[in-house]
PDB file of C-alpha atoms in Angstrom:
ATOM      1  CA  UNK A   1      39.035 134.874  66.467  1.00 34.00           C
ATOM      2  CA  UNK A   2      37.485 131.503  66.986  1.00 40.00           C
ATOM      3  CA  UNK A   3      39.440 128.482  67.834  1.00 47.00           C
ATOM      4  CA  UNK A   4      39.211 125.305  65.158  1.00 56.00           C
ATOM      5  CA  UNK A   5      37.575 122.601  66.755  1.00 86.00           C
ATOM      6  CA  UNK A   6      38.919 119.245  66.854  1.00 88.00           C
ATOM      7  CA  UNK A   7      36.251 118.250  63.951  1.00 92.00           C
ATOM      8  CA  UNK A   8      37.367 120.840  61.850  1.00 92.00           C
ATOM      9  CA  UNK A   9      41.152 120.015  61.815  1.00 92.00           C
ATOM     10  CA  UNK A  10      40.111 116.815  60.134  1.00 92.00           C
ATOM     11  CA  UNK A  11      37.744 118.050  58.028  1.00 96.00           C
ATOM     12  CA  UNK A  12      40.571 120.669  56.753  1.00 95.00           C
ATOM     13  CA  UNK A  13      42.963 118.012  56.080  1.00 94.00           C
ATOM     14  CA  UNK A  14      41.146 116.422  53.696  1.00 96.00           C
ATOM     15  CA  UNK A  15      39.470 119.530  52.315  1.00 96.00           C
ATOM     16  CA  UNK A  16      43.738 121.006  51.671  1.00 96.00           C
ATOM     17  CA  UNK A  17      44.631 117.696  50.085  1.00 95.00           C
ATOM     18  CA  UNK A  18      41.646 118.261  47.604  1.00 96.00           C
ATOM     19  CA  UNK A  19      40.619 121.556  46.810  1.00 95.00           C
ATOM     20  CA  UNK A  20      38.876 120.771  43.931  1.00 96.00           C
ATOM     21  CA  UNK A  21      36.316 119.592  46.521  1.00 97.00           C
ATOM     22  CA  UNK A  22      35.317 123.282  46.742  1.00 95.00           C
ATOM     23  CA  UNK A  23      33.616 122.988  43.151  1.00 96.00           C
ATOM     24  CA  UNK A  24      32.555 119.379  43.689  1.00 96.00           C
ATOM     25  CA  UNK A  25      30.583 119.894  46.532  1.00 96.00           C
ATOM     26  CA  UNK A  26      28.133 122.140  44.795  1.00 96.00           C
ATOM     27  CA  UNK A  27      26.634 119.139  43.548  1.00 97.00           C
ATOM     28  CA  UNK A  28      26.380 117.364  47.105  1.00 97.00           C
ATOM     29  CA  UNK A  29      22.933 118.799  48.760  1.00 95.00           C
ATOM     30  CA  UNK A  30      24.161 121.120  51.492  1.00 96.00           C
ATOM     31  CA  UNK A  31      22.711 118.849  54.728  1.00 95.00           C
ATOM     32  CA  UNK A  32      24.975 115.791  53.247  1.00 96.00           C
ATOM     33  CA  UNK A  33      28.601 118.298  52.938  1.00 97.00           C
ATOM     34  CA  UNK A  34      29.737 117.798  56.427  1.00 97.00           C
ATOM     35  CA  UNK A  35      28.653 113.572  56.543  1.00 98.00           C
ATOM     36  CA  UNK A  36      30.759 113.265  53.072  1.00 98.00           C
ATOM     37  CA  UNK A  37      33.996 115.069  53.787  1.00 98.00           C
ATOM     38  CA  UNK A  38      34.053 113.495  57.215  1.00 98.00           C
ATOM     39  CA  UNK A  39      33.336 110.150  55.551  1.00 98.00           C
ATOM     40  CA  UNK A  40      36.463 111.238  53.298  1.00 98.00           C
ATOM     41  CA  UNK A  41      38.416 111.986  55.840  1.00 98.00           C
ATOM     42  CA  UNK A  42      38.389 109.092  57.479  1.00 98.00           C
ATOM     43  CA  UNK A  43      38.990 107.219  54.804  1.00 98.00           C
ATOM     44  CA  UNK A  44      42.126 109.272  53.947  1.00 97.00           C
ATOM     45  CA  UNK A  45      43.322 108.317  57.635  1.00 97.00           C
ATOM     46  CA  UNK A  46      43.376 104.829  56.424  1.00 98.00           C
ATOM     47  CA  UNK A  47      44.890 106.133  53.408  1.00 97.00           C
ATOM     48  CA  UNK A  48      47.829 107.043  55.358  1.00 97.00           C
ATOM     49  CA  UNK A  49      48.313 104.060  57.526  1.00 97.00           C
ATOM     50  CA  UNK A  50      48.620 102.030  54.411  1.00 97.00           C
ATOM     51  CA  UNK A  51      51.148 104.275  53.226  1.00 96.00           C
ATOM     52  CA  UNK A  52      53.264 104.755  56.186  1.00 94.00           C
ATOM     53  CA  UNK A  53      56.775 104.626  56.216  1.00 87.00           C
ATOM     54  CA  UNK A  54      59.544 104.230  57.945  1.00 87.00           C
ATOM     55  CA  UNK A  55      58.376 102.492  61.440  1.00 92.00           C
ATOM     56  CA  UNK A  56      55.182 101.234  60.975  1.00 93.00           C
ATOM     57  CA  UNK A  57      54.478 100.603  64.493  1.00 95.00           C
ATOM     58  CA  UNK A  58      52.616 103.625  65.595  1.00 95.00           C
ATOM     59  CA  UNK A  59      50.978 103.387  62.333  1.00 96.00           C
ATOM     60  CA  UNK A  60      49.645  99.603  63.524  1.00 96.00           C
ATOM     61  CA  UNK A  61      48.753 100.535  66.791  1.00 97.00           C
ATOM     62  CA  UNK A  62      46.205 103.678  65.590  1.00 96.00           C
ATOM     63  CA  UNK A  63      45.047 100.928  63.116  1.00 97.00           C
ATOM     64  CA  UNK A  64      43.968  98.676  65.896  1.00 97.00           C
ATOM     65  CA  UNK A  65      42.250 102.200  67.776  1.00 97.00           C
ATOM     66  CA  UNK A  66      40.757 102.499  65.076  1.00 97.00           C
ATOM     67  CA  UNK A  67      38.889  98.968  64.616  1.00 97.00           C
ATOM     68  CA  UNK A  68      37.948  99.089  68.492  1.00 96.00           C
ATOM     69  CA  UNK A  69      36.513 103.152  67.936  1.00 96.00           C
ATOM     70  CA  UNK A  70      33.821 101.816  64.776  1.00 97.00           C
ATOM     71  CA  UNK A  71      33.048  98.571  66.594  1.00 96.00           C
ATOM     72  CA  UNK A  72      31.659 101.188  68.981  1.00 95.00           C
ATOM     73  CA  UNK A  73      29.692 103.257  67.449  1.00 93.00           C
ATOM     74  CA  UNK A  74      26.810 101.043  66.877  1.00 85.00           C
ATOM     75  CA  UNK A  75      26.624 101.425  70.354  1.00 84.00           C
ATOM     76  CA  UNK A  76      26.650 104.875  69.692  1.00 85.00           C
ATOM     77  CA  UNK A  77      30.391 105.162  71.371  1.00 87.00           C
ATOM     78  CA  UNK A  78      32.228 107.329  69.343  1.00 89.00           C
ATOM     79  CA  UNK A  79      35.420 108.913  70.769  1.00 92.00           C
ATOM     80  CA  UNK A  80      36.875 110.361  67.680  1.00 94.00           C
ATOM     81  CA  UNK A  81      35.864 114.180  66.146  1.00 95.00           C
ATOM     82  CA  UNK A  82      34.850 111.950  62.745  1.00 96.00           C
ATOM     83  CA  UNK A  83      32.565 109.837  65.073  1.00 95.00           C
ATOM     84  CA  UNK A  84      30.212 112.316  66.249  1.00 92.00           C
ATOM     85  CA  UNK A  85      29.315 113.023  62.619  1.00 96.00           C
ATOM     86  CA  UNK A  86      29.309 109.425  61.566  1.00 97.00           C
ATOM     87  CA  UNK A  87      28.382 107.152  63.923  1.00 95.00           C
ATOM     88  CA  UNK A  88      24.535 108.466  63.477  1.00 95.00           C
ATOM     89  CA  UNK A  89      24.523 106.180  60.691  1.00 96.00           C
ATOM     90  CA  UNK A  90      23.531 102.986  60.748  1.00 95.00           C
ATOM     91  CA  UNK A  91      26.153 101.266  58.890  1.00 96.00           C
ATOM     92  CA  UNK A  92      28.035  98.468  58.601  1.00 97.00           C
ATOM     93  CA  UNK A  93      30.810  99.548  60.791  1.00 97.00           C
ATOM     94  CA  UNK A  94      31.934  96.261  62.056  1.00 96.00           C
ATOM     95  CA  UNK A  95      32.096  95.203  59.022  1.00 97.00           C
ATOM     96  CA  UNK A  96      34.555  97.589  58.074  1.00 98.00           C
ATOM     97  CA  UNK A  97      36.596  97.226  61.284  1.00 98.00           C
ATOM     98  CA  UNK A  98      37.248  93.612  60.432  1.00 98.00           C
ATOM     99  CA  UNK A  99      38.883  94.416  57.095  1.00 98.00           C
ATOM    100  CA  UNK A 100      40.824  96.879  58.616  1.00 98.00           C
ATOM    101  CA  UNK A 101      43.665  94.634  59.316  1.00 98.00           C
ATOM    102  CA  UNK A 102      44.426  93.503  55.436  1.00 98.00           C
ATOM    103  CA  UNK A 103      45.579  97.657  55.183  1.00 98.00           C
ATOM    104  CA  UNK A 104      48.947  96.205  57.233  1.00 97.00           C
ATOM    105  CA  UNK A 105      49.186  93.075  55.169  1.00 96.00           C
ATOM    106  CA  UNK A 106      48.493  95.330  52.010  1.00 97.00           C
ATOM    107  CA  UNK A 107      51.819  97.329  52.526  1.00 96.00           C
ATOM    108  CA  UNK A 108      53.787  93.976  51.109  1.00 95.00           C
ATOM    109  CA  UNK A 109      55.103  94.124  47.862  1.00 95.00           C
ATOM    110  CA  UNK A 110      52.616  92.471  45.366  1.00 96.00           C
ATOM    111  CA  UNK A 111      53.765  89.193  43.323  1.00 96.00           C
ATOM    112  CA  UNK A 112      51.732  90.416  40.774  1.00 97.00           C
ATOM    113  CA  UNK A 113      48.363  92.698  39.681  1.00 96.00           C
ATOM    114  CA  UNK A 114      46.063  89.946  40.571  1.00 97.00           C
ATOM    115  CA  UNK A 115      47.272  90.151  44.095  1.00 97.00           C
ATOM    116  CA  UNK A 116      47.500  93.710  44.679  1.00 97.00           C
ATOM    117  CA  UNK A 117      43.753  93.295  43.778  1.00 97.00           C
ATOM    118  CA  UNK A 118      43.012  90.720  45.895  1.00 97.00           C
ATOM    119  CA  UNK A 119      44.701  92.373  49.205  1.00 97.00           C
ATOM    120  CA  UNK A 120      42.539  94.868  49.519  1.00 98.00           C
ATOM    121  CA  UNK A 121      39.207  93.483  47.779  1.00 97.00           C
ATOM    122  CA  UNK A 122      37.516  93.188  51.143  1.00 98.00           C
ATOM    123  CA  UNK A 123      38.310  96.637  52.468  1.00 98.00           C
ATOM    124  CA  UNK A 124      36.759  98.232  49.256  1.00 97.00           C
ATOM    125  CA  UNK A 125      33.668  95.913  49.606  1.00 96.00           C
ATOM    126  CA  UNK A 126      33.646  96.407  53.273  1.00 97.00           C
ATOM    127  CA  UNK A 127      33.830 100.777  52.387  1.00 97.00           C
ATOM    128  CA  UNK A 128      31.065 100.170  49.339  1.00 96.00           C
ATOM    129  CA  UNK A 129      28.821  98.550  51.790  1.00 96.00           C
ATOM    130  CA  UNK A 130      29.071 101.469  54.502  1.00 97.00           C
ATOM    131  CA  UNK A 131      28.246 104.105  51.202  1.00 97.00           C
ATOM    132  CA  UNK A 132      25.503 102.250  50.460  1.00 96.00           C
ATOM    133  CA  UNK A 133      23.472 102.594  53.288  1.00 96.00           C
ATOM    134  CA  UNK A 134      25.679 106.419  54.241  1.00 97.00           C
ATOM    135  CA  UNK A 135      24.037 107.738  50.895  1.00 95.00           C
ATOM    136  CA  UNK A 136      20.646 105.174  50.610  1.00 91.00           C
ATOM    137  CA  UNK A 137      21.940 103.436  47.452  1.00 88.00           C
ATOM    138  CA  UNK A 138      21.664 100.245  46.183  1.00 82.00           C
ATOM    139  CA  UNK A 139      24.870  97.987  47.294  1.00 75.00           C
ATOM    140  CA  UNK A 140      26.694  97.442  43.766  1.00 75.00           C
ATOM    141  CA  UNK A 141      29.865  94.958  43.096  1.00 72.00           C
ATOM    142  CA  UNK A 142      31.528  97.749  40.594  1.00 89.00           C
ATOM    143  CA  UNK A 143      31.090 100.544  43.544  1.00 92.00           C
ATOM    144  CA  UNK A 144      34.131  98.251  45.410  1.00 94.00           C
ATOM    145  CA  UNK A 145      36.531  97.917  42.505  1.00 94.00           C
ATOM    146  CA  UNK A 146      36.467 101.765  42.032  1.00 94.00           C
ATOM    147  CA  UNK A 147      37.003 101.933  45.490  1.00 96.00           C
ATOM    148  CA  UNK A 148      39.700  99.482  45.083  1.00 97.00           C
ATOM    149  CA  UNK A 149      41.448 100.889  41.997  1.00 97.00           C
ATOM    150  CA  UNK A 150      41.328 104.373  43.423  1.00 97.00           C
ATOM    151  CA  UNK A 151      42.872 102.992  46.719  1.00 98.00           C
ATOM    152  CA  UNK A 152      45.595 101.266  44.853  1.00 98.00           C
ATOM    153  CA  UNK A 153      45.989 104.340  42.660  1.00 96.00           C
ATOM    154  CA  UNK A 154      46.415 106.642  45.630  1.00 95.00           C
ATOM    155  CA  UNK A 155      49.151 104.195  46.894  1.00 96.00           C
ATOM    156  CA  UNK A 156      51.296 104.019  43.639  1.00 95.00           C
ATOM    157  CA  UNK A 157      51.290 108.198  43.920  1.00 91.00           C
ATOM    158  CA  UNK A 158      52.187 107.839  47.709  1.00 93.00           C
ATOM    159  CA  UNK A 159      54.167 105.088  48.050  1.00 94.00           C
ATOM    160  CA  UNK A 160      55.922 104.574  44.582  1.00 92.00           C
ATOM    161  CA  UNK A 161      57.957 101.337  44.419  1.00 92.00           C
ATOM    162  CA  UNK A 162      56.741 100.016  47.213  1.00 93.00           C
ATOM    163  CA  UNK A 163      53.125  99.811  45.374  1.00 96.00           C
ATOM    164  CA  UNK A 164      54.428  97.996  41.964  1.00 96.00           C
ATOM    165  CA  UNK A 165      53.729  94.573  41.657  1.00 96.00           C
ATOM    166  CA  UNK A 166      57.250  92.828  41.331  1.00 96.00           C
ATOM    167  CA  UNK A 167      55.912  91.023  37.965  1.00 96.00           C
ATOM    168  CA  UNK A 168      55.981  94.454  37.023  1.00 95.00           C
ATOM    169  CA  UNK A 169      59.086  94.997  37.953  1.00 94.00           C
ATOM    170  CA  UNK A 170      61.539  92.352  36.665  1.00 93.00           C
ATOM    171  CA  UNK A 171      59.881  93.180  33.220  1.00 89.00           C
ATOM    172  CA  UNK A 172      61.266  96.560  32.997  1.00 86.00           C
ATOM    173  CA  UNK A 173      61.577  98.873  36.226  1.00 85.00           C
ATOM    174  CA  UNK A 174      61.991 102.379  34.976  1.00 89.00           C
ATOM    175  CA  UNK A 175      58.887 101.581  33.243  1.00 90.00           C
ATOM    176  CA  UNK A 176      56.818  99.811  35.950  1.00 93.00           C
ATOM    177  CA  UNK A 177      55.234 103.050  37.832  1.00 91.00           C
ATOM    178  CA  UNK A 178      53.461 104.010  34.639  1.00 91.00           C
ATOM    179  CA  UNK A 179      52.657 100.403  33.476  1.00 93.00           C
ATOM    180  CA  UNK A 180      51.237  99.982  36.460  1.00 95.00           C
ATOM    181  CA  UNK A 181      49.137 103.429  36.321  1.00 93.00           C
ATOM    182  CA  UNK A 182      47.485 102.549  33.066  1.00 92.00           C
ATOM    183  CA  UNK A 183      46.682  99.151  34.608  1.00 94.00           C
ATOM    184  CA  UNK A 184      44.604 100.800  37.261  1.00 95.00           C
ATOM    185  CA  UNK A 185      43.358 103.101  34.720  1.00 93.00           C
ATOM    186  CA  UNK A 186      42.101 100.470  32.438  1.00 93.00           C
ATOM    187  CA  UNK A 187      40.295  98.716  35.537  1.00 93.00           C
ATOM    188  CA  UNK A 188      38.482 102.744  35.798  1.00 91.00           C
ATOM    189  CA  UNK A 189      36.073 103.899  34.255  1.00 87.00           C
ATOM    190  CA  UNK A 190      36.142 107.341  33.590  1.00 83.00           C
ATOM    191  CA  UNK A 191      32.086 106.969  35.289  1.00 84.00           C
ATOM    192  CA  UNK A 192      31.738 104.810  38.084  1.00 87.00           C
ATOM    193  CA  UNK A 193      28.749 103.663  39.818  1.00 85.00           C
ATOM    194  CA  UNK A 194      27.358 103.935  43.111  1.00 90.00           C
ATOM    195  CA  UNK A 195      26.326 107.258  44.989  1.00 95.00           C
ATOM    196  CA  UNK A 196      26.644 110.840  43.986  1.00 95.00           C
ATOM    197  CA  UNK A 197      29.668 112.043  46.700  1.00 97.00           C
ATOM    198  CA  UNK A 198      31.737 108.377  45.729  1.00 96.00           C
ATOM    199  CA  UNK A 199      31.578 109.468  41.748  1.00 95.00           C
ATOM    200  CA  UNK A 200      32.315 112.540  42.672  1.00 96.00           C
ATOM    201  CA  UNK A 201      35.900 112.226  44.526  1.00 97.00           C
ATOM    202  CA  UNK A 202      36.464 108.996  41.855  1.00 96.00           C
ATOM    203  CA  UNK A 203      36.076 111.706  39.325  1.00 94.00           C
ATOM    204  CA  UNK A 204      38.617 113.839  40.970  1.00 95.00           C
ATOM    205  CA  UNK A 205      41.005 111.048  41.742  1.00 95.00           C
ATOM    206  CA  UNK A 206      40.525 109.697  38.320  1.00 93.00           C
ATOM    207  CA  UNK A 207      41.860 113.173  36.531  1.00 91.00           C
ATOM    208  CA  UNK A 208      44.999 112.787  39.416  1.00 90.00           C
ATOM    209  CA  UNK A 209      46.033 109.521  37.841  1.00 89.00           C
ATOM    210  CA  UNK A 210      45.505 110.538  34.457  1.00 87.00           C
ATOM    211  CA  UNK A 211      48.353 112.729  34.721  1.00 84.00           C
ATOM    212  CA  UNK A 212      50.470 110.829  36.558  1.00 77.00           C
ATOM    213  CA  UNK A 213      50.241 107.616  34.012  1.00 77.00           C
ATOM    214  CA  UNK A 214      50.586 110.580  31.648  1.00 76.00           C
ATOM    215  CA  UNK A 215      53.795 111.778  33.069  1.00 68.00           C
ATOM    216  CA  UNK A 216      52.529 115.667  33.522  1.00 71.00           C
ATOM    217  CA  UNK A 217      51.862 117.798  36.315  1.00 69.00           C
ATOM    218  CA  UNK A 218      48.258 117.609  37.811  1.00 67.00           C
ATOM    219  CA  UNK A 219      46.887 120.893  37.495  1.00 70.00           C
ATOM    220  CA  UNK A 220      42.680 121.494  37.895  1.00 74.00           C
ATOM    221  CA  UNK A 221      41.655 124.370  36.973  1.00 83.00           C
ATOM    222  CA  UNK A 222      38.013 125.618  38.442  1.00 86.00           C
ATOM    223  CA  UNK A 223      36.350 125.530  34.786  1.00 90.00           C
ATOM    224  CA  UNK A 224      37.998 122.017  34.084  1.00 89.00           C
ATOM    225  CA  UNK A 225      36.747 120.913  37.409  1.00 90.00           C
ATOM    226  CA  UNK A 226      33.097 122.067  37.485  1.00 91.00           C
ATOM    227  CA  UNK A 227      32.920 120.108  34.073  1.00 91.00           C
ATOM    228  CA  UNK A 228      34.403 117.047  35.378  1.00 90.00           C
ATOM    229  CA  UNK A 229      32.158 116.603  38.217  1.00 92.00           C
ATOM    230  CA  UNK A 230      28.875 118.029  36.725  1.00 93.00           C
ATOM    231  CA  UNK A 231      29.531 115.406  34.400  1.00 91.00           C
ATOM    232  CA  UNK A 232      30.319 112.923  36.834  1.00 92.00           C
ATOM    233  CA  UNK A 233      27.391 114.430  38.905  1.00 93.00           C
ATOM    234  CA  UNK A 234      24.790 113.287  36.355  1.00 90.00           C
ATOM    235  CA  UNK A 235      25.332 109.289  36.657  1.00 73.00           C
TER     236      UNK A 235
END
């Protein structure tokens, strides 16, 4: 039996924490499956260091790797499993790097909405800009706030209080989680924009918060799926 490379333990990650993928990626043409889930994946490593707990040092100090590792690869540098796959691309990497650092100043309690948007509105423009030229698609303004809203989503599910905007809050706590679900919801369309593979896992993510807003138990069945993201497919 073959060992899992180092590539493919990433790449599995993701692929567990969304097996819905399995039926989304039917619609993804077969040379682009590998570039997408690694381009997920690495994105859900930032995922996580925005939602660390407990000690965030460690957390900090892979964030910092991390901005060094993509100012490398457009000197074709890569040292990371992900980079071998992406660093081919000619993207905006430094540009991403840069924002990288408002992921640690994100982890704050918000005042209010407006500045839950606002923390992390250059990260999602920064990861819009990189799909863009990834999937050879016109650079769009709305591509970033779904990026944004689905980053903010994923935190609320992670993270829980820690997410809520404090406005939010002092109004009524027990209800804040969901207030501020349909808030995120409302800023989501049920269609974004942008490439196929981004409207695709927004799709996905999308149903996810639905539910939780909703108070119910995500569960995706394969017929509900393929539905969901041919229509989502079709842009």
């Amino acid at each position: 039996m073959s060992t899992p490379s180092a590539l493919d333990s990433f790449l599995d990650k993701w692929r567990t924490r969304w097996p819905e993928w399995q039926v989304a990626e039917r619609f993804v043409p077969e040379h682009q499956r590998t570039l997408v889930v690694a381009w997920f994946s690495l994105l859900q490593e930032f995922d996580d260091i925005l939602n660390t707990a407990g000690d965030p040092m460690p957390s900090d100090a892979k964030l910092a790797w991390w901005g060094e590792e993509l100012r490398s690869w457009s000197a074709q540098r890569s040292r990371h499993p992900l980079g071998r796959v992406l660093e081919p691309v000619l993207a905006p990497w430094a540009q991403l790097a840069e924002t990288l650092p408002d992921l640690i100043q994100a982890r704050a309690v918000p005042v209010d909405p407006a500045q839950a948007l606002r923390a992390l509105q250059a990260y999602a423009a920064a990861v819009a800009a990189v799909e863009a030229v990834m999937f050879d698609t016109p650079a769009r303004g709305d591509v970033a706030t779904a990026v944004l809203v689905q980053t903010l989503a994923q935190r609320l599910h992670e993270s829980g209080v820690a997410a809520i905007p404090r406005s939010l809050l002092a109004e009524d706590d027990t209800a804040a989680p969901r207030k501020w679900a349909q808030q995120l919801l409302a800023k989501w369309p049920a269609r974004v924009a942008g490439p196929r593979p981004r409207r695709l896992y927004a799709a996905l993510a999308r149903a996810r918060q639905q539910t939780w807003a909703q108070d119910r138990q995500y569960q995706a069945t394969p017929m509900r799926t393929l539905w969901r993201t041919w229509w989502a497919a079709r842009g």
